[in-house]
Amino acid sequence: IDDSGGQVCLSPDRGYKPGEQVFASYGTRPSSELLISYGFAPAVGDNPDDEYALVMGVDPEDRWAEQKADALTKLGLRPVESFPLRLSGYPKQMLQYASFILCNPDDPNDLPGLAESAMKGNAIVGGILGAVFKGK
């Protein structure tokens, strides 16, 4: 940006032939940055970069931390997971995961069943949950 002349100057990444189309990439940026930097923003929910990775997991100080981690591992999940929060909502799996990691049963032997029950909101635990958890 040339402040003195009120111009924006772009430098190409290579030599272009006359008439060849030149593309400008804004990169992976959230809508807020696009709006502030370039004066436009995609519609709410259209920008895949409008998300925040919320990390949650089994509290290491939890009295059943090891048993909870084992129960999650048996379902193909990790004791610490990252969930994509978007302007358009949050994954249902996040609430299911949170309900399990925050449970406090009297008997740790109940944890495998509680984990399975918490995650049962999806027909295929490893499929849908795996796509959300491992894909991000």
PDB file of C-alpha atoms in Angstrom:
ATOM      1  CA  ILE A   1       0.000   0.000   0.000  1.00  0.00           C
ATOM      2  CA  ASP A   2       1.409   3.328  -1.069  1.00  0.00           C
ATOM      3  CA  ASP A   3       0.147   5.851   1.486  1.00  0.00           C
ATOM      4  CA  SER A   4       1.513   8.844  -0.403  1.00  0.00           C
ATOM      5  CA  GLY A   5      -0.313   8.092  -3.654  1.00  0.00           C
ATOM      6  CA  GLY A   6      -3.352   6.273  -2.281  1.00  0.00           C
ATOM      7  CA  GLN A   7      -2.552   3.169  -4.308  1.00  0.00           C
ATOM      8  CA  VAL A   8      -2.362  -0.553  -3.736  1.00  0.00           C
ATOM      9  CA  CYS A   9       0.416  -2.225  -5.705  1.00  0.00           C
ATOM     10  CA  LEU A  10       0.452  -5.971  -6.303  1.00  0.00           C
ATOM     11  CA  SER A  11       3.538  -7.928  -7.331  1.00  0.00           C
ATOM     12  CA  PRO A  12       2.922 -11.126  -9.316  1.00  0.00           C
ATOM     13  CA  ASP A  13       4.419 -14.446  -8.261  1.00  0.00           C
ATOM     14  CA  ARG A  14       5.721 -15.026 -11.843  1.00  0.00           C
ATOM     15  CA  GLY A  15       5.674 -13.546 -15.325  1.00  0.00           C
ATOM     16  CA  TYR A  16       2.253 -13.548 -17.012  1.00  0.00           C
ATOM     17  CA  LYS A  17       1.404 -13.504 -20.719  1.00  0.00           C
ATOM     18  CA  PRO A  18      -0.762 -10.633 -21.976  1.00  0.00           C
ATOM     19  CA  GLY A  19      -4.418 -11.528 -21.390  1.00  0.00           C
ATOM     20  CA  GLU A  20      -3.608 -14.405 -18.981  1.00  0.00           C
ATOM     21  CA  GLN A  21      -5.847 -14.390 -15.927  1.00  0.00           C
ATOM     22  CA  VAL A  22      -4.190 -13.486 -12.630  1.00  0.00           C
ATOM     23  CA  PHE A  23      -5.680 -14.823  -9.406  1.00  0.00           C
ATOM     24  CA  ALA A  24      -5.318 -13.225  -5.990  1.00  0.00           C
ATOM     25  CA  SER A  25      -5.563 -15.447  -2.946  1.00  0.00           C
ATOM     26  CA  TYR A  26      -6.630 -14.072   0.390  1.00  0.00           C
ATOM     27  CA  GLY A  27      -5.352 -17.211   2.070  1.00  0.00           C
ATOM     28  CA  THR A  28      -7.058 -18.935   4.963  1.00  0.00           C
ATOM     29  CA  ARG A  29      -8.492 -16.058   6.952  1.00  0.00           C
ATOM     30  CA  PRO A  30     -11.557 -15.646   9.142  1.00  0.00           C
ATOM     31  CA  SER A  31     -14.312 -13.334   7.904  1.00  0.00           C
ATOM     32  CA  SER A  32     -13.456 -10.703  10.519  1.00  0.00           C
ATOM     33  CA  GLU A  33      -9.955 -10.335   9.078  1.00  0.00           C
ATOM     34  CA  LEU A  34     -11.262 -10.292   5.493  1.00  0.00           C
ATOM     35  CA  LEU A  35     -13.680  -7.513   6.420  1.00  0.00           C
ATOM     36  CA  ILE A  36     -11.083  -5.388   8.190  1.00  0.00           C
ATOM     37  CA  SER A  37      -8.284  -5.958   5.662  1.00  0.00           C
ATOM     38  CA  TYR A  38     -10.154  -6.155   2.355  1.00  0.00           C
ATOM     39  CA  GLY A  39     -13.584  -4.625   2.960  1.00  0.00           C
ATOM     40  CA  PHE A  40     -15.722  -7.713   2.358  1.00  0.00           C
ATOM     41  CA  ALA A  41     -16.803 -10.839   4.195  1.00  0.00           C
ATOM     42  CA  PRO A  42     -18.579 -14.007   3.060  1.00  0.00           C
ATOM     43  CA  ALA A  43     -22.076 -14.740   4.349  1.00  0.00           C
ATOM     44  CA  VAL A  44     -22.252 -16.156   7.870  1.00  0.00           C
ATOM     45  CA  GLY A  45     -21.477 -19.860   7.727  1.00  0.00           C
ATOM     46  CA  ASP A  46     -19.894 -19.762   4.237  1.00  0.00           C
ATOM     47  CA  ASN A  47     -16.277 -19.297   5.298  1.00  0.00           C
ATOM     48  CA  PRO A  48     -14.632 -22.557   6.454  1.00  0.00           C
ATOM     49  CA  ASP A  49     -12.009 -20.503   8.271  1.00  0.00           C
ATOM     50  CA  ASP A  50     -14.570 -19.008  10.669  1.00  0.00           C
ATOM     51  CA  GLU A  51     -13.972 -21.511  13.399  1.00  0.00           C
ATOM     52  CA  TYR A  52     -12.244 -21.840  16.702  1.00  0.00           C
ATOM     53  CA  ALA A  53     -10.761 -25.110  17.868  1.00  0.00           C
ATOM     54  CA  LEU A  54     -12.069 -25.757  21.378  1.00  0.00           C
ATOM     55  CA  VAL A  55      -9.879 -28.296  23.130  1.00  0.00           C
ATOM     56  CA  MET A  56     -11.367 -30.269  25.986  1.00  0.00           C
ATOM     57  CA  GLY A  57     -10.441 -33.460  27.725  1.00  0.00           C
ATOM     58  CA  VAL A  58     -10.392 -35.580  30.802  1.00  0.00           C
ATOM     59  CA  ASP A  59      -9.117 -33.597  33.774  1.00  0.00           C
ATOM     60  CA  PRO A  60      -5.861 -35.227  34.946  1.00  0.00           C
ATOM     61  CA  GLU A  61      -6.976 -34.457  38.533  1.00  0.00           C
ATOM     62  CA  ASP A  62     -10.265 -36.359  38.059  1.00  0.00           C
ATOM     63  CA  ARG A  63     -10.377 -39.348  40.407  1.00  0.00           C
ATOM     64  CA  TRP A  64     -11.373 -41.567  37.463  1.00  0.00           C
ATOM     65  CA  ALA A  65      -9.098 -39.920  34.854  1.00  0.00           C
ATOM     66  CA  GLU A  66      -7.318 -43.134  33.847  1.00  0.00           C
ATOM     67  CA  GLN A  67     -10.557 -45.128  33.620  1.00  0.00           C
ATOM     68  CA  LYS A  68     -12.245 -42.375  31.572  1.00  0.00           C
ATOM     69  CA  ALA A  69      -9.272 -42.268  29.191  1.00  0.00           C
ATOM     70  CA  ASP A  70      -9.469 -46.062  28.790  1.00  0.00           C
ATOM     71  CA  ALA A  71     -13.222 -45.953  28.116  1.00  0.00           C
ATOM     72  CA  LEU A  72     -12.766 -43.251  25.451  1.00  0.00           C
ATOM     73  CA  THR A  73      -9.875 -45.126  23.841  1.00  0.00           C
ATOM     74  CA  LYS A  74     -12.027 -48.242  23.531  1.00  0.00           C
ATOM     75  CA  LEU A  75     -14.506 -46.149  21.522  1.00  0.00           C
ATOM     76  CA  GLY A  76     -11.736 -44.861  19.259  1.00  0.00           C
ATOM     77  CA  LEU A  77     -11.596 -41.445  20.940  1.00  0.00           C
ATOM     78  CA  ARG A  78      -8.789 -39.659  22.727  1.00  0.00           C
ATOM     79  CA  PRO A  79      -8.758 -38.351  26.302  1.00  0.00           C
ATOM     80  CA  VAL A  80      -8.194 -34.860  24.830  1.00  0.00           C
ATOM     81  CA  GLU A  81     -10.117 -33.795  21.719  1.00  0.00           C
ATOM     82  CA  SER A  82     -10.495 -30.634  19.650  1.00  0.00           C
ATOM     83  CA  PHE A  83     -13.938 -29.461  18.498  1.00  0.00           C
ATOM     84  CA  PRO A  84     -14.574 -26.923  15.737  1.00  0.00           C
ATOM     85  CA  LEU A  85     -16.778 -24.088  16.976  1.00  0.00           C
ATOM     86  CA  ARG A  86     -18.308 -22.107  14.141  1.00  0.00           C
ATOM     87  CA  LEU A  87     -20.592 -19.092  13.904  1.00  0.00           C
ATOM     88  CA  SER A  88     -23.234 -21.443  12.551  1.00  0.00           C
ATOM     89  CA  GLY A  89     -23.058 -23.741  15.581  1.00  0.00           C
ATOM     90  CA  TYR A  90     -21.083 -26.436  17.316  1.00  0.00           C
ATOM     91  CA  PRO A  91     -20.850 -30.184  16.781  1.00  0.00           C
ATOM     92  CA  LYS A  92     -23.382 -32.272  18.693  1.00  0.00           C
ATOM     93  CA  GLN A  93     -20.543 -34.647  19.531  1.00  0.00           C
ATOM     94  CA  MET A  94     -18.931 -31.938  21.651  1.00  0.00           C
ATOM     95  CA  LEU A  95     -21.809 -32.029  24.153  1.00  0.00           C
ATOM     96  CA  GLN A  96     -21.794 -35.810  24.209  1.00  0.00           C
ATOM     97  CA  TYR A  97     -18.055 -35.864  24.856  1.00  0.00           C
ATOM     98  CA  ALA A  98     -18.367 -33.190  27.568  1.00  0.00           C
ATOM     99  CA  SER A  99     -21.176 -35.072  29.301  1.00  0.00           C
ATOM    100  CA  PHE A 100     -18.917 -38.084  29.621  1.00  0.00           C
ATOM    101  CA  ILE A 101     -15.696 -36.386  30.697  1.00  0.00           C
ATOM    102  CA  LEU A 102     -17.635 -34.469  33.376  1.00  0.00           C
ATOM    103  CA  CYS A 103     -19.552 -37.464  34.753  1.00  0.00           C
ATOM    104  CA  ASN A 104     -18.769 -38.569  38.304  1.00  0.00           C
ATOM    105  CA  PRO A 105     -19.972 -42.100  38.943  1.00  0.00           C
ATOM    106  CA  ASP A 106     -19.567 -43.819  42.292  1.00  0.00           C
ATOM    107  CA  ASP A 107     -18.179 -46.936  40.606  1.00  0.00           C
ATOM    108  CA  PRO A 108     -15.460 -46.625  37.919  1.00  0.00           C
ATOM    109  CA  ASN A 109     -16.668 -49.907  36.439  1.00  0.00           C
ATOM    110  CA  ASP A 110     -19.691 -47.954  35.157  1.00  0.00           C
ATOM    111  CA  LEU A 111     -17.502 -45.722  32.957  1.00  0.00           C
ATOM    112  CA  PRO A 112     -17.367 -47.882  29.792  1.00  0.00           C
ATOM    113  CA  GLY A 113     -21.174 -48.062  29.716  1.00  0.00           C
ATOM    114  CA  LEU A 114     -21.497 -44.348  30.471  1.00  0.00           C
ATOM    115  CA  ALA A 115     -19.077 -43.512  27.654  1.00  0.00           C
ATOM    116  CA  GLU A 116     -21.015 -45.634  25.201  1.00  0.00           C
ATOM    117  CA  SER A 117     -24.330 -44.130  26.329  1.00  0.00           C
ATOM    118  CA  ALA A 118     -22.998 -40.580  26.058  1.00  0.00           C
ATOM    119  CA  MET A 119     -21.749 -41.183  22.538  1.00  0.00           C
ATOM    120  CA  LYS A 120     -24.823 -43.090  21.394  1.00  0.00           C
ATOM    121  CA  GLY A 121     -26.459 -39.991  19.939  1.00  0.00           C
ATOM    122  CA  ASN A 122     -24.813 -41.034  16.685  1.00  0.00           C
ATOM    123  CA  ALA A 123     -25.581 -44.305  14.952  1.00  0.00           C
ATOM    124  CA  ILE A 124     -21.924 -44.930  14.111  1.00  0.00           C
ATOM    125  CA  VAL A 125     -19.626 -43.839  16.928  1.00  0.00           C
ATOM    126  CA  GLY A 126     -16.381 -44.412  15.036  1.00  0.00           C
ATOM    127  CA  GLY A 127     -17.661 -42.912  11.772  1.00  0.00           C
ATOM    128  CA  ILE A 128     -19.262 -39.582  12.571  1.00  0.00           C
ATOM    129  CA  LEU A 129     -17.262 -38.913  15.736  1.00  0.00           C
ATOM    130  CA  GLY A 130     -14.046 -40.038  14.099  1.00  0.00           C
ATOM    131  CA  ALA A 131     -14.587 -37.665  11.180  1.00  0.00           C
ATOM    132  CA  VAL A 132     -15.131 -34.706  13.500  1.00  0.00           C
ATOM    133  CA  PHE A 133     -12.368 -35.552  15.979  1.00  0.00           C
ATOM    134  CA  LYS A 134      -9.612 -36.833  13.719  1.00  0.00           C
ATOM    135  CA  GLY A 135     -10.338 -34.545  10.795  1.00  0.00           C
ATOM    136  CA  LYS A 136      -9.526 -31.367  12.692  1.00  0.00           C
TER     137      LYS A 136
END
